[in-house]
Short mmCIF file of C-alpha atoms in Angstrom, two decimals:
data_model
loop_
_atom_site.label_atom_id
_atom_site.label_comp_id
_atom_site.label_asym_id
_atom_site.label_seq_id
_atom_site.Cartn_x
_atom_site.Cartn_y
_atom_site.Cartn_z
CA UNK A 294 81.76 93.82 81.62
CA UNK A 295 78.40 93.17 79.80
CA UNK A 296 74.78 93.18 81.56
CA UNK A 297 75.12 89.30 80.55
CA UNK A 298 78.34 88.91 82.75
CA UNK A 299 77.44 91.14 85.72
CA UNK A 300 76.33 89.28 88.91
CA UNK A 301 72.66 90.15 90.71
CA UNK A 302 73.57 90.34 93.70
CA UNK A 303 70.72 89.75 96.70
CA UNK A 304 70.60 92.66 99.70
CA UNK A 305 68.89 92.30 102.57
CA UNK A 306 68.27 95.72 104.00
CA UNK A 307 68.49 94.80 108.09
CA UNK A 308 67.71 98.33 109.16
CA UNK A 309 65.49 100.47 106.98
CA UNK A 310 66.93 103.65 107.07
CA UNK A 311 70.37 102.46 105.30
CA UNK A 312 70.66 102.91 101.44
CA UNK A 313 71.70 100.35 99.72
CA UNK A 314 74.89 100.10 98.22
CA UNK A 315 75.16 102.00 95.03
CA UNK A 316 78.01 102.89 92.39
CA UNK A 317 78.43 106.69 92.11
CA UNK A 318 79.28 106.97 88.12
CA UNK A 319 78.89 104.28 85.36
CA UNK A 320 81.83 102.65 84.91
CA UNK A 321 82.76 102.56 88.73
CA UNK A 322 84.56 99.35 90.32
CA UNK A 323 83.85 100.02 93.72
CA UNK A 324 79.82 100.34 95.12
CA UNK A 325 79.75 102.86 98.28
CA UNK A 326 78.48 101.32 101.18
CA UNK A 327 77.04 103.62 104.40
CA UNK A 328 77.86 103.03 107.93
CA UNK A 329 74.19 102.25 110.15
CA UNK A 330 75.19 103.79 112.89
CA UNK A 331 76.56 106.90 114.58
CA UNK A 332 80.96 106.27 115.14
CA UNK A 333 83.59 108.08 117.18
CA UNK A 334 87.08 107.08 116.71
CA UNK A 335 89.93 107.98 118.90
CA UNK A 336 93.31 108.22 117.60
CA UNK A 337 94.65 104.94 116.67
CA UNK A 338 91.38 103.42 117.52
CA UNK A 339 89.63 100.47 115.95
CA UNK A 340 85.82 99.03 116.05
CA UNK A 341 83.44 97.07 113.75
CA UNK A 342 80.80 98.99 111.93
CA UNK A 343 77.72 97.59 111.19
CA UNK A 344 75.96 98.53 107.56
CA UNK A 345 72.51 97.31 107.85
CA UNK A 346 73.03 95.08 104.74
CA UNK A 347 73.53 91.54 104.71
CA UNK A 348 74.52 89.98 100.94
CA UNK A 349 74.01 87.04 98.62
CA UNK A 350 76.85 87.05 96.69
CA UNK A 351 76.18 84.32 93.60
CA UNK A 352 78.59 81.18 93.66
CA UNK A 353 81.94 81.82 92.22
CA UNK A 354 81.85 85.33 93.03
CA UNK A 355 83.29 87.04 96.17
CA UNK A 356 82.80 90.85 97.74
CA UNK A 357 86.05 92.56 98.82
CA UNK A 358 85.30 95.57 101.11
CA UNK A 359 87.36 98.04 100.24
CA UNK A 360 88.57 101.78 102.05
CA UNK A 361 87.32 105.21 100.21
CA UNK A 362 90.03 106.94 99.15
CA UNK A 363 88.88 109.95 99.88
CA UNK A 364 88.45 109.20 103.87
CA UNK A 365 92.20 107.86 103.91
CA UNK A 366 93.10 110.90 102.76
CA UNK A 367 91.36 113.49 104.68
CA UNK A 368 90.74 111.43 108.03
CA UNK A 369 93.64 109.13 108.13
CA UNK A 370 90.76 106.34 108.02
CA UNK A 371 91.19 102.76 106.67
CA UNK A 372 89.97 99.66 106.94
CA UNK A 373 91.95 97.22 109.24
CA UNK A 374 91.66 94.13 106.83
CA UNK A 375 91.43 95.93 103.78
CA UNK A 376 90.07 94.54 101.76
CA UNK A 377 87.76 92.44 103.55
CA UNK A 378 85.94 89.42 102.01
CA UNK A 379 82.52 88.85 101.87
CA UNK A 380 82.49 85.46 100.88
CA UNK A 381 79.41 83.84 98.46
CA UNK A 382 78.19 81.24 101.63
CA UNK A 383 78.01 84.56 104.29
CA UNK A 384 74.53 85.59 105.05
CA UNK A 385 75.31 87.82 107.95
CA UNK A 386 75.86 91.70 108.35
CA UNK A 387 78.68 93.29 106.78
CA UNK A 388 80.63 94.52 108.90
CA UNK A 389 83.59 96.94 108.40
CA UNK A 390 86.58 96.88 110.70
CA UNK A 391 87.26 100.72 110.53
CA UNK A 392 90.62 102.09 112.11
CA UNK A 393 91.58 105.75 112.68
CA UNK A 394 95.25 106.36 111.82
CA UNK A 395 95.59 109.91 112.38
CA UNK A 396 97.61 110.65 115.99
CA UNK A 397 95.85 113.65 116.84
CA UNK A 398 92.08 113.65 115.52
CA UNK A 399 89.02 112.22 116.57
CA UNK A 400 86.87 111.10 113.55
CA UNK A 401 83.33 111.50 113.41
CA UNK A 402 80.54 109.17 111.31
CA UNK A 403 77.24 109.83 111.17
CA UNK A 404 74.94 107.37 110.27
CA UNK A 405 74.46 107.10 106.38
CA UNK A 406 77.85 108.70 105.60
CA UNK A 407 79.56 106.55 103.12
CA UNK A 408 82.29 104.13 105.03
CA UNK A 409 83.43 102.05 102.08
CA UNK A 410 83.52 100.28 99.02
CA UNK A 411 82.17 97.27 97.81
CA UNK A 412 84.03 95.15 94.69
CA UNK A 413 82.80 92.11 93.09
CA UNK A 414 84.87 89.81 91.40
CA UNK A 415 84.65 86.05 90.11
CA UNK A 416 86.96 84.10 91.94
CA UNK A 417 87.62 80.58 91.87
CA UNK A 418 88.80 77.80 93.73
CA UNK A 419 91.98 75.14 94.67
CA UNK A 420 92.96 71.72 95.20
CA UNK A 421 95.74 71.42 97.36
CA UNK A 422 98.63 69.03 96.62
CA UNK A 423 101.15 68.29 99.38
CA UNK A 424 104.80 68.14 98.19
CA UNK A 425 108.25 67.27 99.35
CA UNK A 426 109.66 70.44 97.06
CA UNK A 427 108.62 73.00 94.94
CA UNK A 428 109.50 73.71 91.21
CA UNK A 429 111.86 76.42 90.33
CA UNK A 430 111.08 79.96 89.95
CA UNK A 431 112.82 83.20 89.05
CA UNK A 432 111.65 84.25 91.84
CA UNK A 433 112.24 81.71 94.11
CA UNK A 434 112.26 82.63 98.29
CA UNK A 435 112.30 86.26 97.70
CA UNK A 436 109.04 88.57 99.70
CA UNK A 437 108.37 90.94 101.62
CA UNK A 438 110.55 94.02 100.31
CA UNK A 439 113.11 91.24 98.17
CA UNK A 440 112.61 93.72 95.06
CA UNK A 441 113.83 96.97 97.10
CA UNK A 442 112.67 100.40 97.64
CA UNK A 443 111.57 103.08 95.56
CA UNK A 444 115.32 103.90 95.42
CA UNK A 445 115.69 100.93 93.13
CA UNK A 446 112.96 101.65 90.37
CA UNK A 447 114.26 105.08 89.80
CA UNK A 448 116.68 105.92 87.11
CA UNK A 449 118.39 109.39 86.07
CA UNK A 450 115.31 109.95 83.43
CA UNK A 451 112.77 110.58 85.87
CA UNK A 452 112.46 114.19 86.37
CA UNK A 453 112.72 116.12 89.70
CA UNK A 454 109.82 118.05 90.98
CA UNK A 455 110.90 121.70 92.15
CA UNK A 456 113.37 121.52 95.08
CA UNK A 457 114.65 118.28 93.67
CA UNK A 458 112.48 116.11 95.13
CA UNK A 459 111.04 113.06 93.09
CA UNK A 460 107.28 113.18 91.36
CA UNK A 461 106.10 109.95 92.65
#
């Protein structure tokens, strides 16, 4: 994406001591944004986290809040609406609906640690037409696991990892 294309996007830092979001290398979809506050989460526990940044994002643009990868994988932490949507007419605080998954471990945030990631994209809108039926598809009805597992995307030419287990 050129300069030309990119969005400005306003911040309003609500509590001075936050950074404000930032991308980590060029090139990076995701900005990191830091939690504002001190957070202990139980196993299996939930709670909204303020950021201390609230966001003008321009018309036809929208901000999806996004989990770090990095946190999923070492803390079993996620984001409970991932991704979240900061929508271009929202002038509050972002706030990030953090969930600990892990069944044993407590985890720990300190204020300023990075919680998540912010992703910009142009989005745009819909009219909505009532009909009696639908068009045709070749999809037609078929969700929520219609397609089937893993199982059925793997043929014989995939190779086996050691133990014969799959490389997936």
């Amino acid at each position: 994406m050129s300069d030309a294309e990119r969005p400005t996007v306003l911040v309003r830092r609500l509590d001075a001591g936050v950074p404000l979001p930032r991308y980590a290398h060029p090139g990076d979809a995701g900005a990191d944004l830091a939690t504002a506050e001190d957070v202990e989460l139980a196993p299996g526990q939930r709670r909204l986290v303020r950021t201390g940044i609230a966001l003008a994002v321009p018309e036809g643009w929208a901000c999806f809040v996004h989990p770090r990868s990095g946190l999923a994988a070492r803390e079993g932490l996620t984001i409970v609406n991932a991704p979240g949507t900061v929508d271009a007419g929202y002038r509050g605080e972002v706030m990030v609906c953090l969930l600990n998954t892990d069944t044993s471990r407590t985890v720990i945030l300190r204020r300023g640690d990075l919680i998540a990631q912010l992703v910009f994209q142009s989005v745009g809108s819909a009219d909505f037409a009532e009909v009696d039926t639908l068009p045709a598809s070749a999809r037609g009805t078929g969700g929520h696991g219609s397609t089937g597992g893993v199982i059925g995307w793997v043929d014989d030419t995939i190779p086996t990892g050691e133990g014969g287990g799959r490389n997936l």
